[in-house]
XYZ file of C-alpha atoms in Angstrom:
400
model
C 90.594 82.996 111.517
C 87.162 83.970 110.176
C 85.745 83.832 113.699
C 88.618 85.942 114.978
C 88.064 88.600 112.304
C 84.356 88.650 113.114
C 85.021 89.138 116.818
C 87.703 91.732 116.098
C 85.332 93.650 113.853
C 82.705 93.605 116.610
C 85.229 94.870 119.134
C 86.335 97.731 116.906
C 82.957 98.629 115.425
C 81.621 100.552 118.419
C 81.107 104.131 117.239
C 82.932 107.022 118.796
C 85.193 109.931 118.020
C 88.501 110.722 119.625
C 91.343 108.528 120.862
C 89.294 106.543 123.401
C 86.479 104.131 122.592
C 84.215 105.468 125.331
C 81.323 103.189 124.397
C 83.586 100.219 125.059
C 84.841 101.810 128.295
C 81.275 102.170 129.538
C 80.394 98.597 128.533
C 83.469 97.148 130.279
C 82.764 99.171 133.432
C 79.104 98.126 133.447
C 80.025 94.469 132.946
C 82.532 94.645 135.796
C 79.981 96.242 138.117
C 77.327 93.702 137.146
C 79.673 90.868 138.078
C 80.601 92.460 141.403
C 77.086 93.662 142.185
C 75.504 97.075 141.781
C 72.401 97.264 143.976
C 69.669 99.634 142.879
C 68.952 102.638 145.063
C 65.783 102.112 147.079
C 63.216 104.862 147.772
C 64.239 104.730 151.441
C 67.884 105.347 150.506
C 66.901 108.259 148.278
C 65.004 109.833 151.162
C 67.860 109.338 153.619
C 70.338 110.878 151.158
C 68.123 113.901 150.538
C 67.630 114.358 154.281
C 71.349 114.011 155.006
C 72.214 116.647 152.392
C 69.504 118.972 153.741
C 70.885 118.697 157.283
C 74.437 119.096 156.022
C 73.536 122.326 154.258
C 71.977 123.671 157.450
C 75.072 122.834 159.485
C 77.329 124.512 156.911
C 75.477 127.844 157.053
C 77.513 129.349 159.940
C 80.755 127.674 158.780
C 80.957 129.310 155.337
C 80.216 132.715 153.847
C 78.389 131.283 150.843
C 74.818 130.011 150.570
C 74.044 126.499 149.421
C 75.501 125.353 146.133
C 73.066 122.456 145.769
C 70.298 122.659 143.199
C 69.571 118.923 143.098
C 70.103 116.190 145.713
C 70.320 112.655 144.346
C 71.354 109.110 145.269
C 73.264 107.207 142.583
C 74.139 103.584 142.144
C 77.623 102.811 140.827
C 76.623 102.738 137.164
C 74.978 106.138 137.491
C 78.206 107.576 138.908
C 80.066 106.417 135.787
C 77.408 107.686 133.396
C 77.068 111.092 135.079
C 80.833 111.727 135.323
C 81.904 110.389 131.932
C 81.995 113.816 130.237
C 84.657 115.079 132.649
C 86.672 111.863 132.395
C 86.620 112.350 128.630
C 88.218 115.802 128.987
C 90.868 114.461 131.343
C 91.788 111.260 129.534
C 91.525 112.072 125.819
C 94.750 114.153 125.670
C 96.769 111.360 127.286
C 95.155 108.634 125.206
C 95.781 110.512 121.962
C 99.522 110.320 122.576
C 99.298 106.577 123.213
C 97.338 106.026 120.006
C 99.834 108.171 118.098
C 102.716 106.166 119.533
C 101.040 102.946 118.397
C 100.847 104.317 114.873
C 104.545 105.231 115.037
C 105.388 101.582 115.677
C 104.504 100.878 112.042
C 107.638 101.441 109.905
C 107.329 104.474 107.594
C 107.874 102.347 104.491
C 104.967 100.092 105.489
C 102.455 102.861 106.156
C 101.781 103.567 102.509
C 101.147 99.888 101.867
C 98.691 99.649 104.754
C 96.441 102.331 103.301
C 93.005 102.154 104.982
C 94.389 99.613 107.437
C 96.382 102.410 109.064
C 93.199 103.784 110.601
C 92.629 100.387 112.232
C 95.758 100.919 114.319
C 94.205 104.052 115.820
C 90.907 102.224 116.307
C 92.697 99.360 118.005
C 94.489 101.824 120.287
C 91.186 103.461 121.219
C 89.682 100.059 121.981
C 92.658 98.979 124.074
C 92.638 102.174 126.087
C 88.845 102.172 126.370
C 88.832 98.627 127.755
C 91.532 99.434 130.319
C 89.893 102.707 131.305
C 86.547 100.956 131.686
C 88.098 98.544 134.187
C 89.661 101.431 136.139
C 86.399 103.406 136.228
C 84.474 100.294 137.241
C 86.824 99.846 140.190
C 86.594 103.518 141.118
C 82.793 103.381 140.966
C 82.842 100.650 143.621
C 84.830 102.901 146.003
C 83.718 106.525 145.592
C 81.236 107.834 148.144
C 79.930 110.944 146.391
C 80.188 112.997 143.204
C 83.025 115.143 144.575
C 84.738 112.419 146.566
C 88.087 112.536 144.753
C 88.313 116.323 144.748
C 87.476 116.952 141.098
C 84.198 118.487 139.884
C 83.127 115.308 138.105
C 79.348 115.578 138.271
C 76.929 118.129 136.825
C 77.205 121.572 138.415
C 74.837 121.994 141.351
C 74.087 118.282 141.664
C 75.012 116.779 145.036
C 75.140 112.996 144.785
C 75.878 110.218 147.280
C 76.382 106.509 146.524
C 74.543 104.641 149.334
C 75.997 101.172 148.633
C 79.566 102.445 148.906
C 78.829 104.527 152.006
C 77.351 101.465 153.684
C 80.428 99.354 152.870
C 82.794 102.110 153.990
C 80.943 102.520 157.301
C 81.140 98.799 157.955
C 84.892 98.953 157.420
C 85.172 101.756 159.975
C 82.749 99.989 162.318
C 80.753 103.198 162.653
C 76.978 103.801 162.357
C 75.881 104.158 158.752
C 73.776 107.261 159.390
C 76.744 109.057 160.963
C 79.041 108.169 158.073
C 76.340 109.205 155.587
C 75.948 112.602 157.254
C 79.702 113.189 157.264
C 79.896 112.313 153.549
C 76.922 114.627 152.935
C 78.764 117.456 154.712
C 81.777 116.946 152.481
C 79.642 116.821 149.335
C 77.656 119.925 150.320
C 80.853 121.834 151.136
C 82.358 120.772 147.816
C 79.252 122.029 146.001
C 79.383 125.412 147.782
C 83.003 125.910 146.883
C 82.698 125.075 143.187
C 79.332 126.795 142.783
C 80.407 130.130 144.289
C 83.958 130.279 142.933
C 83.155 130.461 139.199
C 86.743 130.169 137.966
C 87.635 127.157 140.133
C 86.148 124.355 138.016
C 88.067 125.412 134.923
C 91.187 126.098 136.989
C 91.268 122.608 138.507
C 90.557 120.834 135.224
C 93.142 122.998 133.423
C 95.745 122.076 136.052
C 95.064 118.393 135.403
C 95.141 118.889 131.624
C 98.394 120.900 131.733
C 100.057 118.194 133.769
C 98.722 115.505 131.435
C 100.159 117.405 128.467
C 103.660 116.781 129.812
C 103.279 113.029 130.248
C 105.323 111.079 127.740
C 104.563 107.699 126.238
C 106.816 104.737 126.904
C 106.961 103.187 123.435
C 108.762 100.091 124.705
C 105.875 99.392 127.087
C 103.355 99.756 124.243
C 105.380 97.472 122.014
C 105.562 94.890 124.793
C 101.814 95.144 125.410
C 101.025 94.731 121.715
C 103.300 91.684 121.635
C 101.023 89.985 124.135
C 97.994 90.143 121.823
C 96.966 86.611 120.855
C 95.439 86.593 117.337
C 93.428 83.491 118.269
C 91.964 85.141 121.378
C 90.312 88.552 120.836
C 89.665 88.837 124.569
C 93.421 89.048 125.083
C 93.226 92.640 123.846
C 91.023 93.581 126.785
C 93.220 91.683 129.227
C 96.385 93.588 128.308
C 97.732 95.652 131.217
C 98.723 99.100 129.975
C 100.060 100.305 133.323
C 103.459 101.915 133.019
C 103.115 103.236 129.475
C 102.862 106.820 130.726
C 105.638 108.555 132.667
C 105.924 112.251 133.572
C 108.535 114.265 131.734
C 111.321 115.177 134.152
C 111.502 118.812 133.053
C 111.176 122.098 134.984
C 107.917 122.876 133.185
C 106.417 119.497 134.062
C 107.557 119.762 137.673
C 105.907 123.190 137.859
C 102.691 121.750 136.393
C 102.732 118.953 138.965
C 103.297 121.451 141.789
C 100.339 123.575 140.616
C 98.110 120.506 140.382
C 99.075 119.206 143.821
C 98.653 122.655 145.365
C 95.164 123.262 143.993
C 94.004 119.742 144.921
C 95.344 120.220 148.445
C 93.721 123.656 148.808
C 90.322 122.346 147.708
C 90.498 119.293 149.949
C 91.976 121.230 152.865
C 89.175 123.805 152.722
C 86.536 121.056 152.622
C 88.118 119.234 155.589
C 88.397 122.398 157.663
C 84.874 123.608 156.943
C 83.299 120.177 157.496
C 85.077 119.632 160.808
C 84.021 123.119 161.934
C 80.407 122.520 160.916
C 80.190 119.071 162.487
C 81.718 120.283 165.761
C 80.200 118.354 168.642
C 77.170 117.328 166.598
C 78.677 114.021 165.450
C 79.987 111.753 168.228
C 82.742 110.299 166.025
C 83.680 113.431 164.083
C 87.377 113.250 165.047
C 87.650 109.631 163.982
C 85.748 110.287 160.751
C 87.870 113.324 159.906
C 91.098 111.417 160.458
C 89.868 108.424 158.427
C 88.914 110.651 155.497
C 92.204 112.537 155.591
C 94.139 109.283 155.467
C 91.879 107.992 152.695
C 92.369 111.093 150.537
C 96.092 111.370 151.189
C 96.835 107.721 150.403
C 94.260 107.052 147.690
C 92.304 103.820 147.404
C 93.293 100.790 145.311
C 91.165 101.862 142.364
C 92.602 105.388 142.443
C 96.096 103.910 142.390
C 95.124 101.737 139.405
C 93.808 104.795 137.592
C 97.036 106.689 138.343
C 99.119 103.839 136.928
C 96.978 103.680 133.799
C 96.650 107.383 132.980
C 99.722 108.746 134.748
C 97.678 111.088 136.969
C 97.677 110.910 140.748
C 94.581 112.709 141.988
C 95.434 112.751 145.668
C 96.451 115.897 147.566
C 99.948 115.322 148.934
C 99.922 118.231 151.410
C 96.428 117.854 152.780
C 97.246 118.313 156.460
C 99.280 121.464 155.788
C 96.459 122.879 153.674
C 93.905 122.198 156.422
C 96.098 123.987 158.985
C 96.496 126.900 156.565
C 92.731 127.378 156.166
C 92.339 127.141 159.940
C 94.935 129.906 160.387
C 93.165 132.065 157.807
C 89.868 131.640 159.666
C 91.513 132.705 162.911
C 93.154 135.802 161.410
C 90.554 136.894 158.856
C 87.294 135.327 159.971
C 85.050 133.116 157.851
C 84.230 135.761 155.235
C 87.866 136.836 154.961
C 89.005 133.239 154.628
C 86.561 132.526 151.815
C 87.447 135.813 150.095
C 90.862 134.270 149.344
C 89.017 132.261 146.666
C 88.127 135.519 144.907
C 90.988 135.172 142.426
C 93.603 132.485 141.679
C 96.417 134.940 142.422
C 95.171 135.336 146.004
C 95.512 131.651 146.812
C 98.397 130.423 148.940
C 101.374 129.060 147.054
C 103.170 125.829 147.779
C 105.730 127.761 149.833
C 103.004 129.240 152.060
C 102.122 125.745 153.302
C 105.323 125.715 155.351
C 104.335 128.842 157.330
C 100.552 129.216 157.390
C 100.569 131.708 160.277
C 102.817 134.094 158.356
C 100.609 133.878 155.246
C 97.441 134.455 157.284
C 98.982 137.406 159.128
C 100.256 138.957 155.898
C 96.850 138.816 154.226
C 95.246 140.275 157.375
C 97.732 143.180 157.375
C 96.892 143.857 153.732
C 93.182 143.941 154.599
C 93.820 146.495 157.337
C 95.976 148.675 155.084
C 93.299 148.730 152.385
C 90.527 149.358 154.928
C 92.367 152.335 156.473
C 93.672 153.783 153.221
C 92.216 157.174 152.259
C 91.624 156.881 148.544
C 90.729 160.617 148.297
C 93.970 161.889 149.857
C 96.738 163.434 147.692
C 98.844 160.657 146.258
C 96.052 158.109 146.538
C 95.169 156.160 143.388
C 92.064 158.254 142.630
C 93.948 161.545 143.180
C 96.804 160.364 140.963
C 94.370 159.345 138.265
C 92.688 162.765 138.348
C 96.065 164.496 138.186
C 97.072 162.474 135.185
C 93.799 163.335 133.469
C 94.361 167.075 134.199
C 97.855 166.937 132.726
C 96.510 165.328 129.566
C 93.850 168.020 129.196
């Protein structure tokens, strides 16, 4: 028992604030990656990544209305991806984890809480350690699959930093049986396009993260699942706490508000990914021999989600895949045809201008409607009687 208490104290002693023991999460992820292998990035790989991102930015110039969004081009190993994206994961996961930790505290009968005294805080610490260990495993698995900083559609990395993960790109290319340099360049195009979008649409980063947070706020905790998980803790085996599977403890609330939050999240994820797919395919054109095959493979990959992404969804209750990716890509293509590249990108000028979920069903109608509005505004005489400026002057005269 003394050994158990010593090991338990070590497990719970890692410093940290908030509902998740993020130090433990990082340690578990690093240990998992070390066991699976996390090759260091060689100088040659750094050069090839920088060159691929430079070429990608050049190819994107005629395909978008914005200049480059890249301030720094880097190559990361898997551990670096975790370290550099941890701040955003903290924002996304802490609200969900806090409800789990609170539910664990509620399992203690009210009459026993007063008797526990200082021990009550250990329940919260234990919850943070449990969640941190599980989250570390999920992030470790994700780190072995992601190809770039923006690979899963969220702005995870530092603003203006375009990052590729060479080891994962190499493994992904082998699975497709395509040349590594061609796959690398396609991933670089996607990363560079992602950087342009988030760099030149200032409100988008906060909008996407808020959509995820609002959806997470409506996820409820399955107390029975927590109670069952806690029942599997073996007091003689501290490692059993890290082996507990917490999947299934979070379920979305089946309410109109939560359904609306989910619809907003899925729409914005699809619009971001659809724009990236459309722009990248336009930029690559006939420059990449296997561009059609690469585009289709990436669309399937994003729409279905990889094994690690599915594990993360089960753990946190968030599915980060765009469900209507193909419709969104067609919609951006229609907007380009009707409005041109600058007009298409101008849709990102304000959240209220973006297509709604209903617009996905009829992209041609949405594109035509926005084009008609452009023409009306362009041909409108703002100095004529009854125009906004004339009305404003008239109102001012009446007041005087």
